[in-house]
Short mmCIF file of C-alpha atoms and ligand atoms in Angstrom, two decimals:
data_model
loop_
_atom_site.label_atom_id
_atom_site.label_comp_id
_atom_site.label_asym_id
_atom_site.label_seq_id
_atom_site.Cartn_x
_atom_site.Cartn_y
_atom_site.Cartn_z
CA MET A 1 78.98 52.38 -31.34
CA ASP A 2 77.36 52.87 -27.88
CA GLN A 3 74.41 50.68 -29.42
CA TYR A 4 76.59 48.45 -31.41
CA ALA A 5 79.52 47.84 -30.23
CA VAL A 6 80.78 46.96 -33.41
CA THR A 7 81.14 49.01 -36.76
CA VAL A 8 81.94 48.20 -39.92
CA LEU A 9 83.01 50.70 -42.52
CA PRO A 10 84.10 49.69 -46.03
CA ASP A 11 86.25 51.01 -48.40
CA GLN A 12 88.49 53.09 -46.56
CA ARG A 13 91.59 53.59 -48.13
CA LEU A 14 94.14 54.61 -45.29
CA ASP A 15 97.79 54.59 -44.94
CA ASP A 16 99.05 54.42 -41.42
CA GLU A 17 99.28 58.31 -40.95
CA LYS A 18 95.73 58.42 -41.79
CA GLN A 19 94.65 55.31 -39.52
CA ILE A 20 96.47 56.47 -36.35
CA ALA A 21 95.59 60.48 -37.17
CA PHE A 22 91.47 59.27 -37.15
CA ALA A 23 91.96 56.95 -34.20
CA GLY A 24 94.02 59.28 -32.02
CA LEU A 25 90.63 61.93 -32.72
CA TYR A 26 89.13 59.47 -29.83
CA GLY A 27 91.83 58.86 -26.85
CA PRO A 28 95.12 58.40 -26.71
CA LEU A 29 96.46 55.35 -28.46
CA GLU A 30 98.16 52.32 -26.81
CA VAL A 31 101.77 51.92 -28.59
CA ALA A 32 103.13 48.05 -29.64
CA PRO A 33 105.81 46.34 -27.66
CA PRO A 34 108.79 45.95 -29.32
CA VAL A 35 109.31 42.43 -31.97
CA ARG A 36 111.48 39.58 -30.46
CA SER A 37 113.53 38.51 -32.81
CA GLN A 38 113.01 35.01 -34.99
CA ASP A 39 114.85 32.98 -32.44
CA GLY A 40 113.53 34.70 -29.42
CA GLY A 41 116.75 36.87 -28.80
CA PRO A 42 116.62 40.87 -28.52
CA ALA A 43 114.18 43.28 -30.49
CA ALA A 44 113.95 42.80 -34.03
CA SER A 45 113.03 45.91 -36.68
CA ARG A 46 109.41 46.63 -37.31
CA ARG A 47 107.81 45.84 -40.38
CA ILE A 48 105.55 49.36 -39.94
CA ARG A 49 107.85 51.85 -38.19
CA HIS A 50 104.90 53.97 -36.47
CA ARG A 51 104.56 52.13 -32.77
CA GLU A 52 100.57 53.21 -32.50
CA ILE A 53 100.14 50.42 -35.47
CA PHE A 54 99.51 47.12 -34.12
CA ASP A 55 100.62 44.87 -36.99
CA VAL A 56 98.26 42.31 -37.35
CA SER A 57 100.14 40.54 -39.98
CA ASN A 58 101.59 37.06 -40.75
CA LEU A 59 104.77 38.51 -42.49
CA ASP A 60 108.27 39.59 -41.00
CA GLU A 61 110.11 42.91 -41.17
CA GLN A 62 111.05 42.08 -44.97
CA GLY A 63 107.55 41.52 -45.57
CA ASN A 64 107.63 37.68 -46.29
CA ILE A 65 105.79 35.03 -44.50
CA LEU A 66 106.76 34.24 -40.99
CA ASP A 67 108.43 31.12 -40.99
CA LEU A 68 106.52 28.07 -39.11
CA SER A 69 109.51 28.46 -35.86
CA ASP A 70 108.37 31.65 -35.53
CA GLN A 71 108.15 33.54 -32.61
CA ARG A 72 106.02 36.13 -33.77
CA ARG A 73 103.78 33.37 -35.27
CA ALA A 74 102.83 31.35 -31.89
CA TYR A 75 102.57 35.07 -30.49
CA SER A 76 99.91 35.57 -32.68
CA GLN A 77 98.34 32.60 -32.51
CA GLY A 78 96.43 33.40 -29.57
CA ASN A 79 94.52 36.14 -31.45
CA GLN A 80 92.22 32.97 -32.65
CA LEU A 81 91.39 32.71 -28.81
CA TRP A 82 88.11 34.61 -27.32
CA HIS A 83 89.67 37.84 -26.12
CA THR A 84 89.24 42.09 -25.90
CA ASP A 85 92.18 43.74 -26.76
CA SER A 86 94.27 44.77 -23.41
CA SER A 87 91.97 43.58 -20.70
CA PHE A 88 96.08 42.64 -20.00
CA ARG A 89 96.53 46.23 -19.45
CA GLN A 90 95.67 48.52 -15.84
CA LYS A 91 94.56 51.24 -18.27
CA SER A 92 92.38 48.77 -20.65
CA ALA A 93 91.07 49.66 -24.21
CA THR A 94 88.02 51.43 -25.38
CA TRP A 95 87.78 50.73 -29.18
CA SER A 96 90.04 49.41 -31.30
CA MET A 97 90.04 49.61 -35.35
CA LEU A 98 91.30 47.49 -37.45
CA HIS A 99 91.44 48.37 -41.08
CA ALA A 100 92.47 45.26 -43.45
CA ARG A 101 95.62 45.84 -46.33
CA ILE A 102 95.53 42.15 -47.62
CA ILE A 103 93.29 39.57 -46.82
CA PRO A 104 93.48 35.87 -47.26
CA PRO A 105 90.96 34.09 -50.14
CA ASP A 106 89.42 32.27 -47.27
CA GLY A 107 89.18 32.48 -43.68
CA GLY A 108 90.05 34.24 -41.29
CA ASP A 109 87.48 35.89 -40.42
CA THR A 110 86.83 38.18 -37.04
CA ASP A 111 84.10 36.57 -34.81
CA PHE A 112 82.66 39.09 -32.19
CA ALA A 113 80.44 38.53 -29.27
CA ASP A 114 78.37 40.85 -27.01
CA THR A 115 79.36 40.87 -23.61
CA ARG A 116 76.44 43.62 -22.32
CA ALA A 117 73.63 40.78 -25.01
CA ALA A 118 75.38 37.93 -22.58
CA TYR A 119 75.30 39.68 -19.30
CA ASP A 120 71.76 40.07 -19.48
CA ALA A 121 70.96 36.73 -20.78
CA LEU A 122 72.38 35.21 -17.35
CA PRO A 123 70.39 33.73 -14.72
CA GLU A 124 69.82 36.02 -12.19
CA ALA A 125 71.97 34.13 -9.83
CA THR A 126 75.01 34.01 -11.81
CA LYS A 127 74.83 37.56 -11.56
CA LEU A 128 74.52 38.07 -7.83
CA LYS A 129 77.83 35.65 -7.72
CA LEU A 130 79.34 37.84 -9.52
CA GLU A 131 78.90 40.98 -7.75
CA GLY A 132 81.93 42.39 -6.51
CA LEU A 133 84.40 39.89 -8.49
CA ILE A 134 87.81 40.99 -9.55
CA ALA A 135 89.61 38.74 -12.26
CA GLU A 136 93.71 39.00 -12.86
CA HIS A 137 94.49 39.55 -16.57
CA SER A 138 97.78 38.50 -18.37
CA ILE A 139 98.39 38.36 -21.76
CA TRP A 140 101.23 35.44 -20.84
CA HIS A 141 98.07 33.49 -20.13
CA SER A 142 96.65 33.07 -23.04
CA ARG A 143 99.66 32.94 -24.55
CA ALA A 144 100.64 30.07 -23.29
CA GLN A 145 97.59 28.73 -24.18
CA LEU A 146 97.34 28.28 -28.19
CA GLY A 147 100.98 28.21 -29.82
CA GLY A 148 102.42 28.08 -26.68
CA TYR A 149 104.71 31.33 -26.68
CA THR A 150 106.96 31.55 -23.76
CA PRO A 151 108.27 35.02 -22.35
CA THR A 152 111.51 35.89 -21.96
CA GLU A 153 111.96 37.65 -18.11
CA GLU A 154 112.78 41.19 -19.03
CA GLU A 155 109.01 40.22 -21.04
CA ARG A 156 106.71 39.60 -18.29
CA LYS A 157 108.61 42.67 -16.27
CA ALA A 158 107.30 44.81 -18.72
CA ARG A 159 104.05 43.66 -19.05
CA PRO A 160 102.57 42.07 -16.21
CA PRO A 161 99.29 41.25 -15.01
CA ALA A 162 96.28 43.75 -14.91
CA ARG A 163 92.82 43.16 -12.12
CA HIS A 164 89.23 44.52 -13.22
CA PRO A 165 86.10 43.71 -12.42
CA VAL A 166 84.24 40.73 -14.13
CA VAL A 167 81.25 42.92 -14.05
CA ARG A 168 81.77 46.90 -15.66
CA ARG A 169 79.04 49.32 -16.90
CA HIS A 170 79.47 49.76 -20.28
CA PRO A 171 79.55 53.95 -19.81
CA GLY A 172 78.33 54.93 -23.03
CA SER A 173 74.79 52.45 -22.89
CA GLY A 174 74.47 52.68 -19.24
CA ARG A 175 74.70 48.85 -19.77
CA ASN A 176 76.78 45.93 -17.44
CA ALA A 177 78.50 43.79 -19.29
CA LEU A 178 80.77 40.99 -18.82
CA TYR A 179 84.76 41.87 -18.87
CA ILE A 180 86.68 38.63 -19.59
CA ALA A 181 88.41 37.21 -21.16
CA SER A 182 91.44 34.41 -22.35
CA HIS A 183 94.06 36.93 -20.97
CA ALA A 184 91.87 36.36 -17.23
CA SER A 185 93.08 33.91 -15.62
CA HIS A 186 91.83 33.53 -11.90
CA ILE A 187 89.43 35.02 -9.40
CA ILE A 188 90.95 37.39 -6.91
CA GLY A 189 89.92 35.88 -3.79
CA TRP A 190 89.04 32.34 -4.88
CA SER A 191 91.40 29.03 -5.79
CA VAL A 192 92.91 29.64 -9.27
CA GLU A 193 90.86 25.96 -9.74
CA GLU A 194 87.82 27.74 -9.02
CA GLY A 195 88.21 30.78 -10.79
CA ARG A 196 89.42 29.44 -13.79
CA ALA A 197 86.14 27.53 -14.00
CA LEU A 198 83.97 30.53 -13.47
CA LEU A 199 85.46 32.25 -16.25
CA GLU A 200 85.75 29.29 -18.74
CA GLU A 201 82.11 28.86 -18.27
CA LEU A 202 81.04 32.63 -18.56
CA LEU A 203 83.23 32.95 -21.78
CA ALA A 204 81.59 29.43 -23.38
CA PHE A 205 78.09 31.27 -22.42
CA ALA A 206 78.52 34.50 -23.42
CA THR A 207 80.35 33.38 -27.27
CA GLN A 208 77.17 31.01 -27.88
CA PRO A 209 76.33 32.24 -31.64
CA ARG A 210 73.05 34.00 -30.63
CA PHE A 211 75.33 36.22 -29.37
CA VAL A 212 77.97 36.51 -32.20
CA TYR A 213 78.05 38.21 -35.30
CA THR A 214 81.20 37.55 -37.53
CA HIS A 215 82.91 39.75 -40.15
CA LYS A 216 84.38 38.61 -43.80
CA TRP A 217 86.56 41.07 -44.57
CA ARG A 218 87.10 43.03 -47.69
CA PRO A 219 90.34 44.88 -48.85
CA SER A 220 90.01 48.78 -47.26
CA ASP A 221 87.67 46.91 -44.67
CA LEU A 222 87.65 49.31 -41.36
CA VAL A 223 86.17 47.52 -38.52
CA ILE A 224 86.07 49.70 -35.06
CA TRP A 225 84.72 47.35 -31.99
CA ASP A 226 84.47 48.93 -28.14
CA ASN A 227 86.55 45.86 -26.27
CA ARG A 228 84.56 47.24 -23.14
CA CYS A 229 81.60 45.13 -23.98
CA THR A 230 82.44 42.46 -27.10
CA LEU A 231 84.46 40.04 -26.82
CA HIS A 232 86.27 39.00 -30.87
CA ARG A 233 88.61 36.08 -32.21
CA ALA A 234 90.57 35.32 -35.33
CA THR A 235 89.70 32.41 -37.46
CA PRO A 236 91.96 30.19 -39.28
CA PHE A 237 93.34 31.08 -42.31
CA GLU A 238 96.34 29.62 -44.63
CA SER A 239 99.06 31.39 -43.21
CA ARG A 240 101.77 29.20 -44.49
CA ALA A 241 101.08 30.20 -47.96
CA GLN A 242 98.79 33.61 -48.21
CA ILE A 243 99.06 37.04 -46.64
CA ARG A 244 96.70 38.97 -43.67
CA ASP A 245 98.24 41.85 -43.50
CA MET A 246 95.85 43.66 -40.77
CA ARG A 247 96.39 46.64 -38.88
CA ARG A 248 95.47 47.77 -35.79
CA THR A 249 94.82 51.40 -33.39
CA THR A 250 93.49 51.10 -30.12
CA VAL A 251 92.61 54.02 -27.75
CA ILE A 252 93.32 53.87 -24.34
CA ASP A 253 90.88 54.11 -21.98
CA THR A 254 91.52 56.86 -19.41
CA ARG A 255 88.36 57.64 -17.55
CA VAL A 256 87.81 55.86 -14.27
CA GLU A 257 85.99 52.05 -13.95
CA THR A 258 83.21 51.84 -13.69
CA MET A 259 81.90 48.40 -11.59
CA ALA A 260 78.83 47.10 -12.08
CA SER A 261 76.40 48.73 -9.49
FE1 FE2 B 301 92.50 41.40 -30.72
#
């Protein structure tokens, strides 16, 4: 994991309990936020009982394909933007593990980009410019883009923004990594426009094909990635007719964040 940052384990016959137990070997696990009901009202019941499992599917609590108007559909659209999981939390994530239960016949791939390789390839002048910069990340920034999910006041309060260095030292490899995402809205101490322009430029640079691996899923694949040094995004599929049922467990980063040096 420290060398490659993405690991594919095929043919893993896991149920939710086993996936939670396996992920839990690597640290404390994040718990999923409450689910909003179809009309955006109070929390709906969950399809998956365990809160350590993030429901990465297009299914409602009864197991039916979500209505086009369902807010959960708008929310999950944001996964098609380049991001790293949980950068919007102050205690962000180390590894995510995504298990494929049901995959659509076409599309629904996951693209991964290596942000250490991207950092290494940056011009020296850009590396100097990035020294000491801090970005603000918010789940609501990325959700406002694709799909246009509008959070309630309660949701906003429950998930406030977080701040992280734009370049961080990846502990396992000792290499510097860009820590950016579609969750990042601006750079602290810069004008919003200037900061956003820099973040967009970095995101475009880091996701060039030469830094990207595309994973084509097979049922029962378990893919593990390191959120500290990668970006990822889902690719579209026919989500009105096909089922994609993926389940994610996410390990919380309990170490103190290390800025590049
Ligand atoms: Fe993700």
